[in-house]
Amino acid sequence: METDFIRMGIVYLHLIACCVAIGTVFMGDLDMVRKLLRASDERTDPSHFKSLHTVVSRSLIVLWITGVALVALDVYLKGAGTLANPKLQSKIAMVVLLTINGLALQQFVLPWLKKTGSLLDLSFRRRLVALFTGAVSGVSWFYAAMLGIARPLNWKFTLTEILGAYPVMVAGGFIGMLALTAWAEYRSRHAGMDLPLFGPMDLRPLHATAH
């Protein structure tokens, strides 16, 4: 009975950490998409990027601590065979990917954005890296949350089957953001220009243009 309450407390902290991270990532992505849709030239305060990364990083640390505690408790109570559960393996894979992706964001993407203040002001190569790491971050957090509540997946599907939709979702997110940034850049460059849809039109009378 005592172990049940201990496990419940750990799961609760695990859930809170995941919710905080997802909320932070979602609001950050929503703000970026809103600016891209408006093709806004507004620069984001560098401290904003730092605060977002700090919250997500700390949530990830809590996720690691509580996750390891849960696995250790389950192994203690049920045996090492627990580690063979494909759903558990997929959750571990998600957290590892989030950790690697977080390091990439910290080492590369965040310093770039702090200098420019805008995704559109990055070079094309750096923008691709930023969009890809952003897609991985967003998809991974939501995928990890789904795995956390997906009890029916326990022991019923292989690791490949459980993670089958993951690369598709990352690719979809990356392509979608790539298209959105391209559209926002086009609008930003042509802001204030009244461009006719089918090119310039000659409004002179037909009889005048015939001579």
Coordinates of C-alpha atoms in Angstrom, one line a residue:
M1 CA 0.0 0.0 0.0
E2 CA 2.8 2.4 0.9
T3 CA 4.5 1.8 -2.5
D4 CA 1.2 2.7 -4.2
F5 CA 1.1 6.1 -2.6
I6 CA 4.8 6.6 -3.3
R7 CA 4.3 5.7 -7.0
M8 CA 1.2 8.0 -7.2
G9 CA 3.2 10.9 -5.9
I10 CA 6.0 10.3 -8.3
V11 CA 3.5 10.0 -11.2
Y12 CA 1.9 13.3 -10.1
L13 CA 5.2 15.2 -10.2
H14 CA 6.0 13.5 -13.6
L15 CA 2.7 14.7 -15.0
I16 CA 3.1 18.2 -13.7
A17 CA 6.6 18.5 -15.3
C18 CA 5.2 17.3 -18.6
C19 CA 2.2 19.7 -18.5
V20 CA 4.4 22.7 -17.7
A21 CA 6.8 21.9 -20.6
I22 CA 3.9 21.3 -23.1
G23 CA 2.2 24.5 -22.1
T24 CA 5.4 26.5 -22.4
V25 CA 6.3 24.9 -25.8
F26 CA 2.7 25.3 -27.1
M27 CA 2.5 29.0 -26.1
G28 CA 5.9 29.8 -27.5
D29 CA 5.1 28.1 -30.8
L30 CA 1.7 29.8 -30.9
D31 CA 3.3 33.2 -30.5
M32 CA 5.8 32.5 -33.3
V33 CA 3.1 31.2 -35.7
R34 CA 1.0 34.3 -34.9
K35 CA 3.9 36.6 -35.8
L36 CA 4.6 34.7 -39.0
L37 CA 0.9 34.9 -40.0
R38 CA 1.0 38.6 -39.6
A39 CA 4.4 38.8 -41.3
S40 CA 5.4 41.0 -38.4
D41 CA 8.8 42.7 -38.2
E42 CA 8.5 42.7 -34.4
R43 CA 11.6 41.4 -32.7
T44 CA 11.4 39.0 -29.7
D45 CA 13.2 40.0 -26.6
P46 CA 16.2 37.7 -26.2
S47 CA 15.3 37.2 -22.5
H48 CA 12.1 35.6 -23.7
F49 CA 13.9 32.8 -25.5
K50 CA 16.1 32.2 -22.4
S51 CA 13.1 32.0 -20.1
L52 CA 11.3 29.6 -22.3
H53 CA 14.4 27.3 -22.6
T54 CA 14.9 27.5 -18.8
V55 CA 11.4 26.4 -18.0
V56 CA 11.5 23.5 -20.5
S57 CA 15.0 22.4 -19.4
R58 CA 14.0 22.3 -15.8
S59 CA 10.8 20.4 -16.7
L60 CA 12.9 17.9 -18.6
I61 CA 15.2 17.4 -15.6
V62 CA 12.2 16.7 -13.4
L63 CA 10.9 14.3 -16.0
W64 CA 14.2 12.4 -16.0
I65 CA 14.3 12.2 -12.2
T66 CA 10.7 11.1 -11.8
G67 CA 10.9 8.8 -14.8
V68 CA 14.0 7.0 -13.4
A69 CA 12.3 6.8 -10.0
L70 CA 9.2 5.2 -11.6
V71 CA 11.2 2.7 -13.6
A72 CA 13.4 1.8 -10.6
L73 CA 10.3 1.3 -8.5
D74 CA 8.6 -0.9 -11.1
V75 CA 11.7 -3.0 -11.5
Y76 CA 11.9 -3.4 -7.8
L77 CA 8.3 -4.5 -7.5
K78 CA 7.8 -6.4 -10.7
G79 CA 11.3 -7.4 -11.8
A80 CA 13.6 -6.5 -14.6
G81 CA 11.2 -7.8 -17.2
T82 CA 9.4 -4.4 -17.0
L83 CA 12.2 -3.0 -19.1
A84 CA 11.2 -5.1 -22.0
N85 CA 7.9 -3.3 -22.4
P86 CA 8.0 -1.6 -25.8
K87 CA 5.8 1.3 -24.6
L88 CA 8.3 2.0 -21.8
Q89 CA 11.2 1.9 -24.3
S90 CA 9.4 4.4 -26.5
K91 CA 8.9 6.8 -23.6
I92 CA 12.6 6.5 -22.8
A93 CA 13.4 7.1 -26.5
M94 CA 11.2 10.3 -26.5
V95 CA 13.0 11.7 -23.4
V96 CA 16.4 10.9 -24.9
L97 CA 15.4 12.7 -28.1
L98 CA 14.1 15.7 -26.2
T99 CA 17.4 15.9 -24.3
I100 CA 19.5 15.8 -27.4
N101 CA 17.2 18.2 -29.1
G102 CA 17.3 20.5 -26.1
L103 CA 21.1 20.6 -26.2
A104 CA 21.0 21.5 -29.9
L105 CA 18.6 24.3 -29.2
Q106 CA 20.8 25.6 -26.4
Q107 CA 24.1 25.4 -28.3
F108 CA 22.9 26.6 -31.7
V109 CA 19.4 27.9 -32.2
L110 CA 18.9 30.1 -29.1
P111 CA 22.2 32.0 -29.7
W112 CA 21.2 32.6 -33.3
L113 CA 17.7 33.9 -32.3
K114 CA 19.2 36.1 -29.6
K115 CA 21.3 37.9 -32.2
T116 CA 18.5 38.3 -34.8
G117 CA 15.4 38.4 -32.6
S118 CA 13.4 36.9 -35.5
L119 CA 13.3 33.6 -37.3
L120 CA 13.0 35.3 -40.6
D121 CA 16.3 37.1 -40.2
L122 CA 18.3 33.8 -39.9
S123 CA 20.2 32.5 -42.9
F124 CA 18.5 29.8 -44.8
R125 CA 20.6 27.0 -43.4
R126 CA 20.2 28.2 -39.8
R127 CA 16.5 28.6 -40.3
L128 CA 16.2 25.0 -41.5
V129 CA 18.0 23.9 -38.3
A130 CA 15.8 26.1 -36.1
L131 CA 12.6 24.8 -37.8
F132 CA 13.6 21.2 -37.6
T133 CA 14.6 21.3 -33.9
G134 CA 11.4 23.2 -33.2
A135 CA 9.4 20.5 -34.9
V136 CA 11.2 17.8 -33.0
S137 CA 10.6 19.6 -29.7
G138 CA 6.9 20.2 -30.3
V139 CA 6.1 16.7 -31.6
S140 CA 8.2 14.9 -29.0
W141 CA 6.6 16.6 -26.0
F142 CA 3.0 15.8 -27.2
Y143 CA 4.0 12.3 -28.3
A144 CA 5.6 11.7 -24.9
A145 CA 2.4 12.9 -23.2
M146 CA 0.3 10.6 -25.3
L147 CA 2.5 7.7 -24.4
G148 CA 2.2 8.6 -20.7
I149 CA -1.6 7.9 -20.8
A150 CA -1.7 5.2 -23.4
R151 CA -2.1 2.1 -21.2
P152 CA -3.7 0.0 -24.0
L153 CA -0.3 0.1 -25.7
N154 CA 1.4 -1.9 -22.9
W155 CA 2.9 -5.1 -24.3
K156 CA 0.5 -5.1 -27.4
F157 CA 2.6 -3.3 -30.0
T158 CA 6.3 -3.3 -31.0
L159 CA 8.6 -0.3 -30.5
T160 CA 8.5 0.3 -34.3
E161 CA 4.7 0.3 -34.4
I162 CA 4.4 2.6 -31.4
L163 CA 6.9 5.1 -32.9
G164 CA 5.7 4.7 -36.5
A165 CA 3.7 7.9 -36.6
Y166 CA 6.5 10.0 -34.9
P167 CA 8.8 10.7 -37.9
V168 CA 5.7 11.4 -40.1
M169 CA 4.5 14.0 -37.6
V170 CA 8.0 15.6 -37.3
A171 CA 8.2 15.8 -41.1
G172 CA 4.7 17.3 -41.3
G173 CA 5.5 19.9 -38.7
F174 CA 8.8 20.8 -40.3
I175 CA 7.3 21.1 -43.8
G176 CA 4.4 23.1 -42.5
M177 CA 6.6 25.6 -40.7
L178 CA 8.9 25.8 -43.7
A179 CA 6.0 26.8 -45.9
L180 CA 4.7 29.3 -43.3
T181 CA 8.1 31.0 -43.0
A182 CA 8.5 31.1 -46.8
W183 CA 5.1 32.8 -47.1
A184 CA 5.8 35.2 -44.2
E185 CA 9.1 36.2 -45.8
Y186 CA 7.4 36.8 -49.1
R187 CA 4.8 39.0 -47.5
S188 CA 7.4 40.8 -45.5
R189 CA 9.5 41.6 -48.7
H190 CA 6.4 42.8 -50.6
A191 CA 4.8 44.7 -47.8
G192 CA 3.1 47.9 -49.1
M193 CA 3.4 46.9 -52.7
D194 CA 0.2 46.6 -54.7
L195 CA 1.1 43.7 -57.0
P196 CA -1.6 42.8 -59.6
L197 CA -2.4 39.1 -59.8
F198 CA -1.8 38.7 -63.5
G199 CA 0.8 41.3 -64.1
P200 CA 0.5 44.9 -65.5
M201 CA -2.6 45.6 -67.6
D202 CA -2.8 47.9 -70.6
L203 CA -5.9 49.9 -70.1
R204 CA -5.8 51.8 -73.4
P205 CA -8.7 51.3 -75.8
L206 CA -8.4 48.4 -78.1
H207 CA -8.5 50.5 -81.2
A208 CA -5.5 52.5 -79.9
T209 CA -3.4 49.4 -79.3
A210 CA -4.3 48.0 -82.7
H211 CA -2.1 50.7 -84.5

